Short mmCIF file of C-alpha atoms in Angstrom, two decimals:
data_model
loop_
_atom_site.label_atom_id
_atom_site.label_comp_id
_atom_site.label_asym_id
_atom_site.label_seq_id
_atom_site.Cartn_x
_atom_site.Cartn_y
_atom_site.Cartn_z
CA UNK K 1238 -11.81 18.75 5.01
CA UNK K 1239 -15.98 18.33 5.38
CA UNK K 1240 -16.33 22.17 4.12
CA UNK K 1241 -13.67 21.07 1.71
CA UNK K 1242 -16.20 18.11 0.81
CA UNK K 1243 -19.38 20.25 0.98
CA UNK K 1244 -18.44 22.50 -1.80
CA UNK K 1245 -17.39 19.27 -3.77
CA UNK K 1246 -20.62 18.00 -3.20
CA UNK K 1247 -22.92 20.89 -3.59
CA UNK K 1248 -20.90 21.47 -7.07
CA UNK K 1249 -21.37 17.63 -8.31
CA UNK K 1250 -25.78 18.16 -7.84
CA UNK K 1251 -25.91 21.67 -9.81
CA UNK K 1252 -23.94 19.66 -11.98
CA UNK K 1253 -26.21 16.71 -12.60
CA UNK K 1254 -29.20 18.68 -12.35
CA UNK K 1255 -27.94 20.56 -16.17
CA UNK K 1256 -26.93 17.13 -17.10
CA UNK K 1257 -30.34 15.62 -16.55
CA UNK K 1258 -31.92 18.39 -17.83
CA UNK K 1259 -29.65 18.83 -21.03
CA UNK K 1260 -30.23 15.27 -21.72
CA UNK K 1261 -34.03 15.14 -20.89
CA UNK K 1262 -34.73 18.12 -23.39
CA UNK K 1263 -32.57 16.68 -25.90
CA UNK K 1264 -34.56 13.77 -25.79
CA UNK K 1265 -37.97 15.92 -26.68
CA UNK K 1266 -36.08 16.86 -29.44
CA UNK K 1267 -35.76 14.46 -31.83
CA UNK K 1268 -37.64 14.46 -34.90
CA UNK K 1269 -39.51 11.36 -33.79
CA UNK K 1270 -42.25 11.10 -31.13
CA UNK K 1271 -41.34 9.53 -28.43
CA UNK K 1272 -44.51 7.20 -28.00
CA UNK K 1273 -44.35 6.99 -31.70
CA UNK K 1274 -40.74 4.77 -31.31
CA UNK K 1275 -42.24 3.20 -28.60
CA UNK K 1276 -45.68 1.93 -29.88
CA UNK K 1277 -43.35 0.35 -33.02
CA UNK K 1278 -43.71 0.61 -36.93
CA UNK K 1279 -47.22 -0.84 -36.95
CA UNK K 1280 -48.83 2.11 -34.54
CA UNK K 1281 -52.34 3.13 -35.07
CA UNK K 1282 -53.84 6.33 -33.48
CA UNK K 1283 -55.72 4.97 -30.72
CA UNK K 1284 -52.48 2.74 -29.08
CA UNK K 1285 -50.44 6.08 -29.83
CA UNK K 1286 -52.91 8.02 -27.51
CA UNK K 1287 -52.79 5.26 -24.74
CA UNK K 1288 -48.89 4.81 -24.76
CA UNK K 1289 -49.08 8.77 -24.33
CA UNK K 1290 -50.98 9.00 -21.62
CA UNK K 1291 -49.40 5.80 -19.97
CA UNK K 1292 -45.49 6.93 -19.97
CA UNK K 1293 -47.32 10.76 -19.24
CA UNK K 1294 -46.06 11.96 -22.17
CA UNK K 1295 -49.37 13.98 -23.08
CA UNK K 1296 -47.98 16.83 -20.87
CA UNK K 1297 -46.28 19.57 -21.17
CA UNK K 1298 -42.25 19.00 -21.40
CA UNK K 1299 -41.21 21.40 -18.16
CA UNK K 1300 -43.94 19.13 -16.40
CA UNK K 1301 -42.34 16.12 -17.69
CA UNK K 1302 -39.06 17.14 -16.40
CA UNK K 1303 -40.12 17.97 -13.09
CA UNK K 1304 -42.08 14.68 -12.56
CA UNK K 1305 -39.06 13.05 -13.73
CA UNK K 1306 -36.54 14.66 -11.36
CA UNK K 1307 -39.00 13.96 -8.63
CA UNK K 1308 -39.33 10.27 -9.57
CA UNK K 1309 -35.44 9.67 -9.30
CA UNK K 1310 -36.47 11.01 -5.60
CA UNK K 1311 -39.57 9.69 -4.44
CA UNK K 1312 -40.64 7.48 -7.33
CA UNK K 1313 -43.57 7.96 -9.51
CA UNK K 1314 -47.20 6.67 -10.17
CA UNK K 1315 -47.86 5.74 -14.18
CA UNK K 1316 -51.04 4.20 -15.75
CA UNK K 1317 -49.56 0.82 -15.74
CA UNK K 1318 -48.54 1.05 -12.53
CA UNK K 1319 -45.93 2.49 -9.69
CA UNK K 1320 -42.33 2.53 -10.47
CA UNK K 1321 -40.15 2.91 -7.37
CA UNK K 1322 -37.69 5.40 -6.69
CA UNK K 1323 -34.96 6.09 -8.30
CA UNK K 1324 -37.26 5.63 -11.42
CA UNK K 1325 -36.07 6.79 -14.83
CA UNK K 1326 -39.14 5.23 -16.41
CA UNK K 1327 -40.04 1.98 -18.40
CA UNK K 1328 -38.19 1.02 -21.62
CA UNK K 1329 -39.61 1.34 -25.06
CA UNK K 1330 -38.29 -2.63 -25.54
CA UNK K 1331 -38.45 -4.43 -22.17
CA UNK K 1332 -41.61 -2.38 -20.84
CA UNK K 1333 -39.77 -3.04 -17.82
CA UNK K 1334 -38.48 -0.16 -15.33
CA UNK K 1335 -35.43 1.72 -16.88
CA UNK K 1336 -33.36 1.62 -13.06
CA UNK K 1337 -33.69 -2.66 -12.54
CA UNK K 1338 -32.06 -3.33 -15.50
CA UNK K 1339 -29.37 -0.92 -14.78
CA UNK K 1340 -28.72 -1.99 -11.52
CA UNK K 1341 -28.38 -5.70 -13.05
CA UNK K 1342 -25.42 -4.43 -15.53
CA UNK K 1343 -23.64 -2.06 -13.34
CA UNK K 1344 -21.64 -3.63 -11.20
CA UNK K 1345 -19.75 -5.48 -14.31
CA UNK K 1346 -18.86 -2.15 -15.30
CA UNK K 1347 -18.44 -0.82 -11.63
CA UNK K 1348 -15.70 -4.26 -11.58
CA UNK K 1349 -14.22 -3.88 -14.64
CA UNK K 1350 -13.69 0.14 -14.74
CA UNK K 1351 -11.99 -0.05 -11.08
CA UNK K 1352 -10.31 -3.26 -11.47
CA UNK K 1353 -8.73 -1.61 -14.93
CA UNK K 1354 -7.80 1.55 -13.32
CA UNK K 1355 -6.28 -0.61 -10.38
CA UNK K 1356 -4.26 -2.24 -12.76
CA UNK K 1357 -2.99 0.57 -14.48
CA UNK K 1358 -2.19 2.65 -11.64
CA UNK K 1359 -0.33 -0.34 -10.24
CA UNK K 1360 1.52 -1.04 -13.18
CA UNK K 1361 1.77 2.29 -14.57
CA UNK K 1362 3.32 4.03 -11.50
CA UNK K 1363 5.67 1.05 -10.47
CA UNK K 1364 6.88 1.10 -13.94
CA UNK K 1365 7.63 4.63 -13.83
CA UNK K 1366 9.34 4.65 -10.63
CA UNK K 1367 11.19 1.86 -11.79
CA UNK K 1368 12.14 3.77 -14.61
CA UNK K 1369 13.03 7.05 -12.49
CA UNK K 1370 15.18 5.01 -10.54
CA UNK K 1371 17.34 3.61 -13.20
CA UNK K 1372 17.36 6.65 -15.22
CA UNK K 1373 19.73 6.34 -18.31
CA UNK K 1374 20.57 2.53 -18.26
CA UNK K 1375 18.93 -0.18 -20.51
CA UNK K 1376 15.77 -0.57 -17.93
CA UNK K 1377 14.73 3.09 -18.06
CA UNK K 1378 14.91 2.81 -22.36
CA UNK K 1379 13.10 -0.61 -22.02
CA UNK K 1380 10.07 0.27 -20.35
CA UNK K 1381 10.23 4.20 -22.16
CA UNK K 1382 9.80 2.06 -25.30
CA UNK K 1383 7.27 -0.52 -24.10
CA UNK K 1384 5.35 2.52 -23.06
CA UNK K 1385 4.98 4.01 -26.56
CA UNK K 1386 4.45 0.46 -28.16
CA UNK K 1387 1.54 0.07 -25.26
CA UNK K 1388 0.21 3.56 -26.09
CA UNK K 1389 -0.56 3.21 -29.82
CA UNK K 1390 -2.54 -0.23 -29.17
CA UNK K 1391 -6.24 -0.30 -29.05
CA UNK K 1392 -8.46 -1.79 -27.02
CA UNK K 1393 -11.04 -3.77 -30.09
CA UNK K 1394 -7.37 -5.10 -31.83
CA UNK K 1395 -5.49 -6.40 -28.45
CA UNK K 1396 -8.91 -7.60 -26.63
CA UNK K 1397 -9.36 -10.00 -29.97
CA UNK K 1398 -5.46 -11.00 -29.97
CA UNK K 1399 -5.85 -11.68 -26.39
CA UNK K 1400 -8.77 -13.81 -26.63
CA UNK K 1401 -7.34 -15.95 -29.88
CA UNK K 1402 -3.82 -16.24 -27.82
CA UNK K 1403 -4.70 -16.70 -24.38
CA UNK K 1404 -8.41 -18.77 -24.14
CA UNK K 1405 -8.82 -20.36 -27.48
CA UNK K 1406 -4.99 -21.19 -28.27
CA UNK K 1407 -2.80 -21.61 -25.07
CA UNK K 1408 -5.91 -22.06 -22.63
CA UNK K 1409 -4.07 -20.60 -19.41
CA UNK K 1410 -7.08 -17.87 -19.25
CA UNK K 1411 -10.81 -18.50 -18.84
CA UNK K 1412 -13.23 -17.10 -20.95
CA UNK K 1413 -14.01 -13.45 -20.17
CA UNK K 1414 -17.24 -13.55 -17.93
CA UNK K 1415 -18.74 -11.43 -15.13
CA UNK K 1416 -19.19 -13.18 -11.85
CA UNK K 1417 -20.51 -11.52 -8.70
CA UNK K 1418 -17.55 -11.23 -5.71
CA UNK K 1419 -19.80 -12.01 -3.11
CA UNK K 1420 -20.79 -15.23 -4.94
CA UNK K 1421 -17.46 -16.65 -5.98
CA UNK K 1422 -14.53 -14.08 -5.96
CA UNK K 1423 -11.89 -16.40 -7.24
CA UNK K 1424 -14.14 -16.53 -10.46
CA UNK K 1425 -15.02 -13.17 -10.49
CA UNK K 1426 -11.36 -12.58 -10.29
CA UNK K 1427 -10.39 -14.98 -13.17
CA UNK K 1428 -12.86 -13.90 -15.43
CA UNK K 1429 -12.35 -10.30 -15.19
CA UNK K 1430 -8.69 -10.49 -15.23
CA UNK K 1431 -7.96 -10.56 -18.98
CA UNK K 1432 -10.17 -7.16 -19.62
CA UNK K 1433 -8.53 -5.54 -17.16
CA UNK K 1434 -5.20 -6.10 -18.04
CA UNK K 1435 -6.98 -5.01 -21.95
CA UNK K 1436 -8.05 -2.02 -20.45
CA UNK K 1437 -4.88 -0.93 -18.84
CA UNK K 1438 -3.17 -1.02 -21.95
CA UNK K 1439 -4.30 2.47 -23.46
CA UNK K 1440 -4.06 3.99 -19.96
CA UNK K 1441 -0.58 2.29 -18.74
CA UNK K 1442 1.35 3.78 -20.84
CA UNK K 1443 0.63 7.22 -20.09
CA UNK K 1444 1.01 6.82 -16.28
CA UNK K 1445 4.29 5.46 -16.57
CA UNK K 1446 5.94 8.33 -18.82
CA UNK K 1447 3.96 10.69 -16.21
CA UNK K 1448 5.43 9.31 -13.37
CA UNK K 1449 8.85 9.28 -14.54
CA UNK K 1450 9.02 12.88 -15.82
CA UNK K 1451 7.33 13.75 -12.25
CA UNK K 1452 9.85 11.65 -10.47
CA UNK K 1453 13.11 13.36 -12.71
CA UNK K 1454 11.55 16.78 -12.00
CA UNK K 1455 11.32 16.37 -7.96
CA UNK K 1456 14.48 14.67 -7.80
CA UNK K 1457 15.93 18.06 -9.06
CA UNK K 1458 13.91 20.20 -6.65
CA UNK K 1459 15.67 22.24 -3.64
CA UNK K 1460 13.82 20.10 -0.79
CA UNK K 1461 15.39 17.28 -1.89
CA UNK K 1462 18.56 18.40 -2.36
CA UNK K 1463 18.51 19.23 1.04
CA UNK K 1464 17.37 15.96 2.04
CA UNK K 1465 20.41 14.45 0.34
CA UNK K 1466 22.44 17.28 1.80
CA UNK K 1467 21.39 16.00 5.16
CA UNK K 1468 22.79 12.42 4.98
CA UNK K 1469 19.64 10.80 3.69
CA UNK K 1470 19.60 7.53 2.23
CA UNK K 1471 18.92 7.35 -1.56
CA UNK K 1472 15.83 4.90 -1.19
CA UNK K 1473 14.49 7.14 2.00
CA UNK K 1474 14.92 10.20 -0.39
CA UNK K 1475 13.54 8.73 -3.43
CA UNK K 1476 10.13 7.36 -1.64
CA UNK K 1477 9.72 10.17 1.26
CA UNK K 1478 10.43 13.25 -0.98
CA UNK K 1479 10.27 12.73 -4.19
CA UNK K 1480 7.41 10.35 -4.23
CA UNK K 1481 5.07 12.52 -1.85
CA UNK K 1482 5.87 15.35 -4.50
CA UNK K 1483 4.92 13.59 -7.92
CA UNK K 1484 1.73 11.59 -6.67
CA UNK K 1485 -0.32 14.81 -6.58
CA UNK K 1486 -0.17 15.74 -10.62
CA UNK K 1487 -1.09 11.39 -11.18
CA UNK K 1488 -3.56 12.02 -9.21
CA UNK K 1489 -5.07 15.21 -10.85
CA UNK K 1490 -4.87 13.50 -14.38
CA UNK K 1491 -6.50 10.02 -13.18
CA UNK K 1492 -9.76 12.24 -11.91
CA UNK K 1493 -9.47 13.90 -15.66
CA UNK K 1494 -9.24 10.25 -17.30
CA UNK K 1495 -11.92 9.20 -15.03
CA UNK K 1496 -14.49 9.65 -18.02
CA UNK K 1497 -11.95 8.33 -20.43
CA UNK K 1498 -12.13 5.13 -18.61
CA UNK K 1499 -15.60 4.68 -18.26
CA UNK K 1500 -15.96 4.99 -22.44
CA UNK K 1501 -12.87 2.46 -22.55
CA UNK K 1502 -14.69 0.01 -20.45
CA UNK K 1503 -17.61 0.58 -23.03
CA UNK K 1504 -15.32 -0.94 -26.01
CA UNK K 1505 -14.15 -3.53 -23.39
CA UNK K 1506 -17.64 -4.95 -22.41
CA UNK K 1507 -18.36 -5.04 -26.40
CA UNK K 1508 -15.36 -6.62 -27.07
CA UNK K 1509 -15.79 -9.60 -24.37
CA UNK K 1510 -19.40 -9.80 -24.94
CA UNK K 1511 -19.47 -8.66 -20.83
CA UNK K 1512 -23.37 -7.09 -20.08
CA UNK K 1513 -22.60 -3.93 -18.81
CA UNK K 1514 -23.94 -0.37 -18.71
CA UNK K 1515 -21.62 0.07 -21.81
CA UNK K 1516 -22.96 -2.47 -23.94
CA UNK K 1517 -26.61 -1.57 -22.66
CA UNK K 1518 -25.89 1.73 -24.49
CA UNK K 1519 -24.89 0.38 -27.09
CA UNK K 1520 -27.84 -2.36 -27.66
CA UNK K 1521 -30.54 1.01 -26.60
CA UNK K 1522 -29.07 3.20 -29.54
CA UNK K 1523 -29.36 0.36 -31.94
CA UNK K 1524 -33.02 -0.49 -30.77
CA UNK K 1525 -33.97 3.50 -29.97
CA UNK K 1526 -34.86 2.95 -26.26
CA UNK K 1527 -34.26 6.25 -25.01
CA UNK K 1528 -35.39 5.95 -21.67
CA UNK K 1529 -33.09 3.20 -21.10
CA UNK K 1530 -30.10 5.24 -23.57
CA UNK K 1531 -31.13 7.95 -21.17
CA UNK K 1532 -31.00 6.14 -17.57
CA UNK K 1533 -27.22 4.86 -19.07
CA UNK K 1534 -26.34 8.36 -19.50
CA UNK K 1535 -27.31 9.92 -15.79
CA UNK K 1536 -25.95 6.40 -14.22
CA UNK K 1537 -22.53 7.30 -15.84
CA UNK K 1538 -22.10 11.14 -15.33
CA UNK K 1539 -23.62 10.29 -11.69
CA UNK K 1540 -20.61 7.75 -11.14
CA UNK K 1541 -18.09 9.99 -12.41
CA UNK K 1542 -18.76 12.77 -10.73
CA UNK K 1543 -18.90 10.53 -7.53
CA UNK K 1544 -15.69 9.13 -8.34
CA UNK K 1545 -14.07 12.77 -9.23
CA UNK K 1546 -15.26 13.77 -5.15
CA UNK K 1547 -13.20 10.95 -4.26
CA UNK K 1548 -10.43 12.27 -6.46
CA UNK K 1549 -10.54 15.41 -5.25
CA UNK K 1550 -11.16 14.43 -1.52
CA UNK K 1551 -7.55 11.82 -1.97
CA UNK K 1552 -5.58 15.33 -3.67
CA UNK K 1553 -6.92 17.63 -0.47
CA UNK K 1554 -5.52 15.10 1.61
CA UNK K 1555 -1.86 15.22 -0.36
CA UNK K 1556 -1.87 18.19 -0.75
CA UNK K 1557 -3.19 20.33 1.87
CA UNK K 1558 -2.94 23.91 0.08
CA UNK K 1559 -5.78 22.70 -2.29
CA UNK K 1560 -8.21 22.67 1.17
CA UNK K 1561 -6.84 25.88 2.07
CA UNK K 1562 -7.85 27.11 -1.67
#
């Protein structure tokens, strides 16, 4: 399993080394300076020069890049000062260091990305299983209907019937609002609780018409025919054999949705007004802060390709051939 892990890992760096270095050359080229968008529309020459040489963008790009990369490490010394590591730089708007205000508006994503996809897979794969089970009667064409109905929502028209129906009319919800757990988790649970359940809509539906199919197709296969064959119980079949079979291909598809989620919780955060790392991207593409647009963008593809080792570390350990592989 650690060699298993080792490869994972050694994989997910070459793999954020091309993204940083796809997204740091793509930001050289843009028509528009840099330091031009971040001195502002009334820029003359000599506050040009100075921004230049403050942010170290009077160097050559490759040299750039590499003082970059080595600032996410080990930090980095700039004119107006030392920014610690990991430092992505200062931002055009704030002037203030790119990393601190990402680490304020991550963990509302962080919360409302895994308590979504908690949600989701709950719901999703009980639903399914449910579903399985009852295969052919009213249930299984009840929830096979709710599923499609829950597919073809979206997340900016339910969030704002949600909102109108449950806080401003009946009142039974708080208002959407990010509260740290360690603070106060009953409030961090209430006010995260209605864009989860939001966010589990466009995902919900798709787990539980996955699990079913995956539970119909192992309840067909030869090992658990056998099992039946054997004097099993139903329940002990349907739960020790079946289940252990159809988990692995959920679990495939949830590290392939992984980015899917992230971008969901995006529309979420905009759609509660919740500060996360979502609606900071948003806010730094409307203002042109590309150092801050730019920290967003490595903070992301480094979380899901964390999240995807986890993935892939939970399949090894269901399904044993893939360590073998």
């Amino acid at each position: 399993m650690l060699r298993f892990l080792a490869r994972r890992s050694l994989g997910a760096i070459v793999i954020l080394i091309l993204i940083s270095a796809i997204t740091f050359f793509l930001f050289f080229a843009l028509p528009a300076e840099p330091a031009r968008l971040a001195c502002g529309k009334n820029c003359d020459p000599v506050s040009l020069a100075m921004i230049n040489k403050n942010l170290g963008l009077d160097q050559p790009v490759p040299i750039q890049y590499a003082k970059f990369m080595v600032g996410i490490v080990a930090g980095r010394d700039f004119a107006v000062g030392h920014c610690s590591a990991p430092c992505f730089g200062y931002s055009f708007v704030s002037q203030e260091p790119v990393w601190g205000t990402i680490a304020d508006r991550f963990p509302t994503t962080l919360s409302l990305a895994l308590g979504g996809a908690a949600v989701f897979l709950v719901c999703g794969i009980g639903i399914g299983m449910i579903a399985a089970w009852r295969r052919g009667t009213w249930i299984d064409k009840f929830f096979s209907s709710l599923s499609l109905l829950g597919a073809s929502m979206q997340i900016y028209f339910v969030g704002v019937l949600a909102l109108a129906w449950f806080v401003s009319g009946l009142g039974i919800m708080d208002q959407p609002a990010y509260y740290p757990f360690t603070d106060n988790p009953a409030k961090w649970f209430s006010g995260m609780l209605l864009p989860w359940v939001v966010l589990s809509l466009i995902f919900l539906a798709n787990y539980s018409r996955m699990t079913r199919s995956q539970m119909v197709e192992q309840l067909q296969e030869d090992h658990v025919r056998t099992a039946r064959a054997k004097g099993l119980s139903s329940r002990t079949v349907f739960f020790r054999y079946a289940w252990r079979g159809a988990i692995a291909p959920i679990v495939t598809i949830f590290g392939i949705d992984l980015g899917s989620l992230f971008g969901g919780a995006m529309v979420t955060e905009y759609t509660f007004t919740l500060h996360g790392i979502g609606r900071l991207a948003v806010e730094s593409v409307q203002l042109t802060d590309l150092p801050m647009l730019m920290g967003v963008m490595l903070v992301s593809s480094a979380a899901i390709v964390v999240f995807n080792i986890l993935v892939d570390a939970a399949y090894a350990f269901i399904d044993p051939r893939v360590r073998l592989a």
